[in-house]
Tab-separated table of C-alpha atoms and ligand atoms in Angstrom:
chain	number	residue	atom	x	y	z
V	1	MET	CA	13.288	17.895	-32.183
V	2	GLY	CA	10.791	17.596	-35.283
V	3	ASN	CA	9.493	14.338	-35.167
V	4	ARG	CA	9.234	12.928	-31.905
V	5	PRO	CA	8.078	9.139	-31.139
V	6	ARG	CA	4.508	9.215	-30.157
V	7	LEU	CA	3.733	7.975	-26.473
V	8	ARG	CA	0.915	5.301	-26.953
V	9	ASP	CA	-2.579	6.957	-27.189
V	10	ASP	CA	-3.871	5.282	-24.074
V	11	LEU	CA	-1.452	6.850	-21.723
V	12	ARG	CA	-1.809	10.433	-23.369
V	13	GLU	CA	-4.383	11.551	-20.561
V	14	LEU	CA	-2.088	9.815	-17.680
V	15	ALA	CA	-1.246	11.463	-14.768
V	16	GLY	CA	1.744	10.474	-12.981
V	17	TYR	CA	1.939	9.384	-9.596
V	18	HIS	CA	1.513	12.782	-7.360
V	19	SER	CA	2.345	12.744	-3.675
V	20	PRO	CA	4.426	16.310	-2.982
V	21	GLN	CA	7.966	15.563	-1.080
V	22	VAL	CA	8.267	18.568	0.665
V	23	ASP	CA	11.350	19.047	3.016
V	24	VAL	CA	9.683	19.391	6.669
V	25	SER	CA	10.589	18.359	9.933
V	26	VAL	CA	7.856	16.402	10.326
V	27	ARG	CA	6.829	13.984	7.535
V	28	LEU	CA	3.754	11.993	7.925
V	29	ASN	CA	2.886	11.034	4.694
V	30	THR	CA	3.509	8.208	3.163
V	31	ASN	CA	3.237	5.268	5.872
V	32	GLU	CA	6.498	4.463	5.954
V	33	SER	CA	8.338	3.125	9.492
V	34	PRO	CA	9.002	6.145	11.779
V	35	TYR	CA	12.125	4.103	12.766
V	36	SER	CA	15.309	2.770	10.949
V	37	PRO	CA	16.098	-0.966	10.473
V	38	PRO	CA	18.114	-2.264	13.550
V	39	ALA	CA	21.849	-1.192	13.688
V	40	GLU	CA	22.734	-4.575	14.086
V	41	PHE	CA	20.814	-5.411	10.856
V	42	VAL	CA	22.518	-3.159	8.644
V	43	ALA	CA	25.882	-3.883	10.088
V	44	ALA	CA	25.206	-7.724	9.020
V	45	TRP	CA	23.520	-6.702	5.873
V	46	THR	CA	26.675	-4.403	4.775
V	47	ASP	CA	29.013	-7.002	5.700
V	48	GLU	CA	27.575	-9.690	3.619
V	49	LEU	CA	27.326	-6.858	0.610
V	50	ALA	CA	31.042	-6.741	1.033
V	51	ARG	CA	31.936	-10.078	0.899
V	52	PHE	CA	29.426	-10.279	-2.483
V	53	PRO	CA	31.394	-10.944	-5.835
V	54	LEU	CA	29.951	-7.457	-7.253
V	55	HIS	CA	30.996	-8.587	-11.122
V	56	ARG	CA	28.616	-11.264	-10.999
V	57	TYR	CA	24.931	-11.341	-11.753
V	58	PRO	CA	22.784	-12.211	-8.706
V	59	ASP	CA	20.730	-15.509	-8.212
V	60	ARG	CA	17.715	-15.168	-10.460
V	61	GLY	CA	15.293	-17.211	-8.585
V	62	ALA	CA	15.985	-14.947	-5.184
V	63	ASN	CA	15.787	-18.198	-3.986
V	64	ALA	CA	17.837	-17.850	-0.674
V	65	LEU	CA	15.284	-14.884	0.021
V	66	ARG	CA	12.065	-16.841	-1.328
V	67	ALA	CA	12.623	-20.064	0.690
V	68	GLY	CA	13.511	-17.861	3.931
V	69	LEU	CA	10.397	-15.779	3.714
V	70	ALA	CA	8.771	-19.182	2.808
V	71	GLU	CA	9.758	-20.555	6.141
V	72	SER	CA	8.987	-17.524	7.927
V	73	LEU	CA	5.269	-17.942	6.455
V	74	ASP	CA	5.155	-21.212	6.729
V	75	GLN	CA	4.457	-21.859	3.134
V	76	PRO	CA	6.468	-23.784	0.411
V	77	ALA	CA	8.530	-21.632	-1.385
V	78	ASN	CA	7.095	-22.064	-4.851
V	79	ARG	CA	4.599	-20.083	-3.405
V	80	LEU	CA	6.882	-16.954	-3.113
V	81	PHE	CA	7.520	-14.431	-5.686
V	82	CYS	CA	10.194	-11.095	-4.780
V	83	ALA	CA	10.292	-7.960	-6.814
V	84	ASN	CA	11.425	-4.370	-6.421
V	85	GLY	CA	8.469	-3.200	-3.835
V	86	SER	CA	4.874	-4.517	-3.889
V	87	ASN	CA	4.199	-2.256	-6.726
V	88	GLU	CA	6.325	-4.187	-9.438
V	89	VAL	CA	4.556	-7.551	-8.357
V	90	LEU	CA	1.415	-6.156	-8.904
V	91	GLN	CA	3.088	-4.630	-12.251
V	92	THR	CA	4.245	-8.129	-13.045
V	93	ILE	CA	0.674	-10.079	-11.851
V	94	LEU	CA	-0.754	-7.136	-14.624
V	95	LEU	CA	1.479	-7.923	-17.059
V	96	ALA	CA	0.654	-11.587	-17.115
V	97	TYR	CA	-3.006	-11.504	-16.593
V	98	GLY	CA	-3.988	-8.013	-17.448
V	99	GLY	CA	-3.294	-6.360	-20.532
V	100	PRO	CA	-5.731	-4.984	-23.906
V	101	GLY	CA	-9.530	-6.184	-23.808
V	102	ARG	CA	-8.963	-7.310	-19.934
V	103	ARG	CA	-10.647	-5.416	-17.129
V	104	ALA	CA	-8.860	-4.899	-13.382
V	105	LEU	CA	-11.873	-4.235	-10.791
V	106	VAL	CA	-11.209	-2.020	-7.756
V	107	PHE	CA	-13.099	-0.284	-5.164
V	108	GLU	CA	-12.968	3.114	-4.712
V	109	PRO	CA	-11.321	4.942	-2.712
V	110	THR	CA	-8.531	2.895	-2.426
V	111	TYR	CA	-4.906	2.753	-3.298
V	112	ALA	CA	-4.030	4.776	-6.743
V	113	LEU	CA	-1.994	2.447	-7.679
V	114	HIS	CA	-3.676	-0.197	-8.506
V	115	ALA	CA	-5.994	1.822	-11.179
V	116	HIS	CA	-2.505	3.354	-12.197
V	117	ILE	CA	-0.681	0.394	-12.676
V	118	SER	CA	-3.489	-1.531	-14.656
V	119	ARG	CA	-3.681	1.699	-17.063
V	120	ILE	CA	0.126	1.422	-17.446
V	121	THR	CA	-0.205	-2.450	-18.929
V	122	ALA	CA	-3.120	-1.240	-21.074
V	123	THR	CA	-5.832	-3.001	-18.707
V	124	GLY	CA	-8.897	-1.487	-18.535
V	125	VAL	CA	-10.392	-0.199	-15.131
V	126	VAL	CA	-13.729	-1.079	-13.882
V	127	GLU	CA	-15.029	0.658	-10.121
V	128	GLY	CA	-17.268	-0.673	-7.533
V	129	GLU	CA	-17.786	1.370	-4.378
V	130	ARG	CA	-17.321	1.304	-0.576
V	131	ASP	CA	-20.406	2.758	1.540
V	132	THR	CA	-20.027	6.110	3.089
V	133	ALA	CA	-18.122	4.725	6.400
V	134	PHE	CA	-15.911	3.088	3.153
V	135	ARG	CA	-16.537	0.092	4.622
V	136	LEU	CA	-17.107	-3.095	1.599
V	137	ASP	CA	-19.618	-5.278	2.570
V	138	PRO	CA	-19.794	-8.911	0.644
V	139	ASP	CA	-22.922	-8.226	-1.012
V	140	ALA	CA	-21.640	-5.122	-2.704
V	141	VAL	CA	-18.286	-7.241	-4.017
V	142	THR	CA	-20.664	-9.811	-5.649
V	143	VAL	CA	-22.955	-7.451	-7.223
V	144	ALA	CA	-19.890	-5.330	-8.716
V	145	ILE	CA	-18.313	-8.591	-9.810
V	146	ASP	CA	-21.209	-10.031	-11.294
V	147	GLU	CA	-22.049	-6.626	-13.440
V	148	HIS	CA	-18.367	-6.261	-14.675
V	149	ARG	CA	-16.975	-9.782	-14.873
V	150	PRO	CA	-13.323	-8.683	-14.542
V	151	GLU	CA	-10.565	-10.769	-14.971
V	152	ILE	CA	-8.641	-9.262	-11.782
V	153	VAL	CA	-10.206	-7.942	-8.543
V	154	PHE	CA	-8.054	-5.869	-6.701
V	155	LEU	CA	-8.354	-5.876	-2.645
V	156	CYS	CA	-6.636	-3.645	-0.095
V	157	SER	CA	-6.869	-4.585	3.511
V	158	PRO	CA	-6.404	-2.812	5.404
V	159	ASN	CA	-7.143	-0.234	2.512
V	160	ASN	CA	-5.354	2.905	1.948
V	161	PRO	CA	-5.896	5.423	2.276
V	162	THR	CA	-9.118	4.629	4.799
V	163	GLY	CA	-7.423	1.906	7.240
V	164	ILE	CA	-10.423	-0.465	6.809
V	165	VAL	CA	-9.783	-4.107	7.274
V	166	ASP	CA	-11.891	-6.163	4.768
V	167	SER	CA	-13.857	-8.889	6.523
V	168	PRO	CA	-13.201	-12.804	5.762
V	169	ALA	CA	-16.563	-12.717	4.462
V	170	THR	CA	-16.088	-9.780	1.716
V	171	VAL	CA	-12.876	-11.571	0.697
V	172	ARG	CA	-14.663	-15.095	0.262
V	173	ALA	CA	-17.556	-13.587	-1.583
V	174	ALA	CA	-14.588	-12.126	-4.031
V	175	LEU	CA	-13.307	-15.526	-4.676
V	176	ASP	CA	-16.915	-17.291	-5.013
V	177	ALA	CA	-18.500	-14.583	-7.184
V	178	LEU	CA	-14.952	-14.521	-9.811
V	179	ASP	CA	-15.384	-18.631	-9.676
V	180	ARG	CA	-19.250	-18.290	-10.872
V	181	ASN	CA	-17.878	-16.245	-13.779
V	182	GLY	CA	-15.590	-17.998	-14.899
V	183	GLY	CA	-12.424	-17.537	-13.203
V	184	GLY	CA	-10.283	-14.330	-12.585
V	185	LEU	CA	-7.685	-13.695	-10.247
V	186	LEU	CA	-8.047	-11.980	-6.555
V	187	VAL	CA	-5.236	-10.057	-5.508
V	188	VAL	CA	-5.273	-8.854	-1.966
V	189	ASP	CA	-2.680	-5.758	-1.141
V	190	GLU	CA	-1.857	-6.416	2.197
V	191	ALA	CA	0.999	-3.863	2.841
V	192	TYR	CA	-0.058	-2.935	6.109
V	193	GLY	CA	-1.127	-6.723	6.927
V	194	GLU	CA	0.894	-6.945	9.687
V	195	PHE	CA	-1.486	-4.393	11.551
V	196	ALA	CA	-4.475	-6.222	10.859
V	197	PRO	CA	-6.289	-8.902	13.095
V	198	TRP	CA	-6.750	-11.395	10.599
V	199	SER	CA	-4.581	-12.262	6.803
V	200	ALA	CA	-5.770	-13.438	3.226
V	201	LEU	CA	-2.673	-15.547	3.661
V	202	GLU	CA	-4.614	-18.302	4.791
V	203	LEU	CA	-6.923	-18.733	2.050
V	204	VAL	CA	-3.962	-18.972	-0.402
V	205	SER	CA	-3.832	-22.847	-1.746
V	206	ASP	CA	-2.677	-24.134	-5.651
V	207	ASP	CA	-6.499	-24.535	-5.498
V	208	VAL	CA	-7.797	-20.676	-5.206
V	209	ALA	CA	-6.784	-17.917	-7.638
V	210	LEU	CA	-5.973	-15.673	-4.974
V	211	VAL	CA	-2.617	-13.314	-4.666
V	212	VAL	CA	-1.862	-11.580	-1.280
V	213	SER	CA	0.737	-9.091	-1.771
V	214	ARG	CA	3.204	-7.696	1.504
V	215	THR	CA	6.296	-5.292	1.309
V	216	TYR	CA	9.204	-4.398	3.512
V	217	SER	CA	8.551	-0.896	3.326
V	218	LYS	CA	6.037	0.034	6.277
V	219	VAL	CA	6.937	-2.510	9.006
V	220	TRP	CA	9.801	-3.818	7.745
V	221	SER	CA	11.284	0.315	7.704
V	222	MET	CA	13.022	-0.364	4.365
V	223	ALA	CA	11.307	1.947	2.274
V	224	ALA	CA	14.079	2.767	0.699
V	225	VAL	CA	15.612	-0.850	-0.080
V	226	ARG	CA	12.461	-1.672	-2.804
V	227	LEU	CA	11.231	-5.083	-1.639
V	228	GLY	CA	8.035	-6.799	-1.773
V	229	PHE	CA	6.501	-10.294	-2.126
V	230	CYS	CA	3.536	-12.224	-2.720
V	231	ILE	CA	2.301	-15.335	-1.712
V	232	ALA	CA	0.154	-17.106	-4.623
V	233	PRO	CA	-0.566	-20.311	-6.184
V	234	SER	CA	2.619	-22.284	-7.289
V	235	TRP	CA	1.292	-22.240	-11.327
V	236	LEU	CA	0.439	-18.684	-10.542
V	237	VAL	CA	4.271	-17.790	-9.333
V	238	ASP	CA	5.553	-19.760	-12.662
V	239	ASP	CA	3.858	-17.489	-15.302
V	240	LEU	CA	5.308	-14.151	-12.784
V	241	ASP	CA	8.763	-15.629	-13.429
V	242	LYS	CA	8.287	-15.759	-17.186
V	243	VAL	CA	6.990	-12.208	-17.089
V	244	VAL	CA	9.565	-10.448	-14.876
V	245	LEU	CA	13.007	-9.322	-16.211
V	246	PRO	CA	16.304	-11.456	-15.147
V	247	TYR	CA	18.102	-10.300	-12.774
V	248	HIS	CA	15.351	-7.737	-11.432
V	249	LEU	CA	16.635	-8.468	-8.053
V	250	SER	CA	19.660	-6.312	-7.365
V	251	VAL	CA	21.918	-8.956	-4.392
V	252	PRO	CA	21.829	-5.927	-2.025
V	253	THR	CA	17.864	-6.231	-2.068
V	254	GLN	CA	18.143	-10.022	-1.912
V	255	ILE	CA	20.475	-9.892	1.141
V	256	ALA	CA	18.648	-7.658	2.917
V	257	GLY	CA	15.370	-9.183	2.463
V	258	ARG	CA	16.463	-12.519	3.637
V	259	LEU	CA	18.721	-11.534	6.586
V	260	ALA	CA	15.796	-8.743	7.837
V	261	LEU	CA	13.765	-11.752	8.785
V	262	ARG	CA	16.357	-12.570	11.626
V	263	TRP	CA	14.772	-9.566	13.467
V	264	ARG	CA	11.368	-10.539	13.041
V	265	ASP	CA	10.487	-10.746	16.893
V	266	GLU	CA	11.363	-6.829	16.917
V	267	MET	CA	9.462	-5.936	14.249
V	268	ALA	CA	6.455	-7.522	15.643
V	269	GLY	CA	7.195	-5.442	18.825
V	270	ARG	CA	7.399	-2.162	16.632
V	271	VAL	CA	3.759	-3.396	15.441
V	272	GLU	CA	2.372	-3.202	18.559
V	273	ALA	CA	3.809	-0.136	19.585
V	274	LEU	CA	2.439	1.825	16.614
V	275	VAL	CA	-0.990	0.285	17.111
V	276	HIS	CA	-0.624	2.051	20.574
V	277	GLU	CA	0.448	4.984	19.455
V	278	ARG	CA	-2.065	5.005	17.263
V	279	GLN	CA	-4.531	4.668	19.479
V	280	ARG	CA	-3.509	7.726	21.409
V	281	LEU	CA	-3.200	9.092	18.323
V	282	VAL	CA	-6.874	8.352	17.831
V	283	ALA	CA	-8.176	9.554	21.091
V	284	ARG	CA	-6.610	12.878	20.948
V	285	MET	CA	-8.109	13.554	17.562
V	286	GLU	CA	-11.468	12.479	17.940
V	287	ALA	CA	-11.430	15.290	21.080
V	288	VAL	CA	-10.957	18.015	18.243
V	289	PRO	CA	-14.680	19.481	18.155
V	290	GLY	CA	-16.098	18.679	14.603
V	291	MET	CA	-13.216	16.072	13.700
V	292	THR	CA	-14.274	12.819	11.793
V	293	VAL	CA	-11.639	9.977	12.817
V	294	PHE	CA	-11.960	6.930	10.714
V	295	GLU	CA	-11.313	3.526	12.224
V	296	SER	CA	-7.968	2.304	11.096
V	297	GLY	CA	-6.634	-1.224	11.248
V	298	ALA	CA	-3.004	0.019	10.201
V	299	ASN	CA	0.086	2.945	10.885
V	300	PHE	CA	-2.312	5.754	9.890
V	301	VAL	CA	-5.241	7.199	10.313
V	302	LEU	CA	-7.760	9.292	7.572
V	303	PHE	CA	-9.826	12.403	9.273
V	304	ARG	CA	-12.128	15.295	8.369
V	305	PRO	CA	-12.420	18.460	9.992
V	306	GLY	CA	-15.620	19.936	10.076
V	307	ILE	CA	-17.324	22.426	7.983
V	308	GLY	CA	-15.598	26.324	8.633
V	309	SER	CA	-13.281	24.862	11.284
V	310	ALA	CA	-10.233	25.348	10.461
V	311	GLY	CA	-10.392	29.266	11.402
V	312	ALA	CA	-8.900	31.685	8.916
V	313	PRO	CA	-10.952	32.543	5.868
V	314	LEU	CA	-11.116	30.970	2.599
V	315	ASN	CA	-9.571	32.036	-0.141
V	316	GLU	CA	-10.812	30.894	-3.342
V	317	ALA	CA	-13.536	28.691	-3.655
V	318	SER	CA	-15.240	29.156	-0.534
V	319	GLY	CA	-18.376	27.713	0.008
V	320	ALA	CA	-18.422	25.593	-3.722
V	321	ASN	CA	-17.354	22.880	-1.584
V	322	PRO	CA	-17.006	24.080	1.609
V	323	VAL	CA	-15.997	20.393	3.234
V	324	ALA	CA	-13.241	19.672	0.537
V	325	ASP	CA	-11.781	23.714	1.453
V	326	ALA	CA	-11.993	22.760	5.136
V	327	GLY	CA	-9.419	19.987	4.312
V	328	GLN	CA	-7.510	21.255	1.976
V	329	HIS	CA	-7.372	24.829	4.484
V	330	LEU	CA	-6.304	22.287	7.509
V	331	TRP	CA	-3.305	20.422	5.575
V	332	GLU	CA	-1.823	24.020	4.099
V	333	ALA	CA	-1.806	25.146	8.007
V	334	LEU	CA	-0.448	22.278	9.123
V	335	LEU	CA	2.342	22.827	6.334
V	336	GLY	CA	2.825	26.026	7.859
V	337	LYS	CA	3.963	24.232	11.053
V	338	GLY	CA	6.018	22.309	9.562
V	339	VAL	CA	3.916	18.786	9.503
V	340	LEU	CA	3.709	17.402	6.277
V	341	VAL	CA	0.449	14.825	6.225
V	342	ARG	CA	-1.091	13.064	2.802
V	343	ASN	CA	-3.603	15.407	1.161
V	344	PHE	CA	-6.956	13.666	0.170
V	345	ALA	CA	-9.125	16.481	0.581
V	346	ARG	CA	-9.829	16.983	-3.107
V	347	TRP	CA	-10.185	13.621	-3.929
V	348	PRO	CA	-13.490	12.360	-5.249
V	349	ARG	CA	-15.130	10.155	-2.485
V	350	THR	CA	-12.644	11.653	0.361
V	351	ASP	CA	-13.727	15.300	0.071
V	352	GLY	CA	-12.141	17.429	3.141
V	353	CYS	CA	-10.028	14.054	4.318
V	354	LEU	CA	-6.457	14.258	5.393
V	355	ARG	CA	-4.502	11.226	6.241
V	356	VAL	CA	-1.980	11.247	8.864
V	357	THR	CA	1.293	8.344	9.664
V	358	VAL	CA	1.418	7.313	13.120
V	359	GLY	CA	5.105	8.643	13.799
V	360	THR	CA	7.217	8.619	16.937
V	361	PRO	CA	5.599	10.007	20.064
V	362	GLU	CA	7.221	13.068	19.191
V	363	GLU	CA	6.530	13.617	15.825
V	364	ASP	CA	2.807	12.682	16.863
V	365	ASP	CA	2.936	15.309	20.083
V	366	ALA	CA	4.309	17.801	17.483
V	367	PHE	CA	0.874	17.085	14.668
V	368	LEU	CA	-1.547	17.241	17.419
V	369	SER	CA	-0.261	20.065	18.939
V	370	ALA	CA	-0.232	21.950	15.462
V	371	LEU	CA	-3.758	20.467	14.960
V	372	GLU	CA	-4.673	21.603	18.368
V	373	GLU	CA	-3.570	25.173	17.654
V	374	ILE	CA	-5.454	25.569	14.155
V	375	LEU	CA	-8.689	23.906	15.013
V	376	GLU	CA	-9.073	25.187	18.801
V	377	PRO	CA	-7.811	28.951	18.722
S	1	PLP	C1	3.039	1.839	0.828
S	1	PLP	C2	1.870	0.604	-0.373
S	1	PLP	C3	2.512	-0.127	-0.700
S	1	PLP	C4	4.101	-0.371	-1.105
S	1	PLP	O1	4.566	-0.326	-2.170
S	1	PLP	P1	6.296	-1.101	-2.179
S	1	PLP	O2	6.242	-0.516	-3.962
S	1	PLP	O3	6.445	-2.098	-1.763
S	1	PLP	O4	6.933	0.121	-1.910
S	1	PLP	C5	1.657	-1.279	-1.683
S	1	PLP	N1	0.489	-1.027	-1.263
S	1	PLP	C6	-0.279	-0.407	-0.341
S	1	PLP	C7	-1.926	-0.084	-0.732
S	1	PLP	C8	0.445	0.689	0.154
S	1	PLP	O5	-0.265	1.913	0.806
């Protein structure tokens, strides 16, 4: 083809989303629930779907889903907005409040899609830093907001990939600093919020420029369905409704989200069991010589092996960054034993780090045995 259409200049250098989807027996790399949804839920869902007139468009406002979620969260229904995964929620927020000439502030290291979706929507990205233990204190947030004066600030609590839960003081500092600088929107991504001891949800009101986003992809065992939502001031929800495509949320998705709420107690039980399992995992990992395990308030754990601890010699680039090499080598060795974890070893700020999702006890045992075999030969 001679004359191809030209990609937007600002997208030329953009890399896509990279997380290897490898077919191995133990997949602990994307933080989903290790359990499928309850069988009774699947039966109720397919039953209702079978009776739906599929030639008709879905309810554009997803009103039944919104009402159900609102009730379960003790919020007014006009503070709920739903979309195809919380990533679409974030994209809609950026389409409405970001764009050319505007900036989004992220605190690295954090969820890569906050910066990525900002760039896709032509929103500038500015960075603040977490400390070496990946903590974010209120003063650091205030300084970064005063310096960059962003239109949007992203927090992620518990933070992916570090697992750290931001304190109420940190969230309040962000809201205060935005207010002092003439306004701006705080987005708290709580994809793992069900695991945390507190939620920014309690600060949402029509008088505060705060959005809390959540997802059905993790605790709710429905990553395949693609459903996320946010709780926000009602005026902000009105703005998102203007921007999002009509009929974006399919009928199967809307029904799934609404029906799933009947299994809330069972999901709460799963959260408790996963937290228990995480504690078991952390205890065994901490016993491995040279291992650093970061504190987590989520269903995953970030860890870093000691330098040169991975046994086998390093092939290339040895010595250039031994910390990163140790992590890279361990990731490869785990994969060789059929265990896939997420590799952050060569990312800036997380040198040598890997992230493991809490799985079933059997999956976690397979991971722990592999880890111990590699690092304690
Ligand atoms: C997994 C994850 C999400 C979920 O995205 P969906 O589009 O809802 O699947 C959002 N934010 C963070 C930080 C995540 O880790």
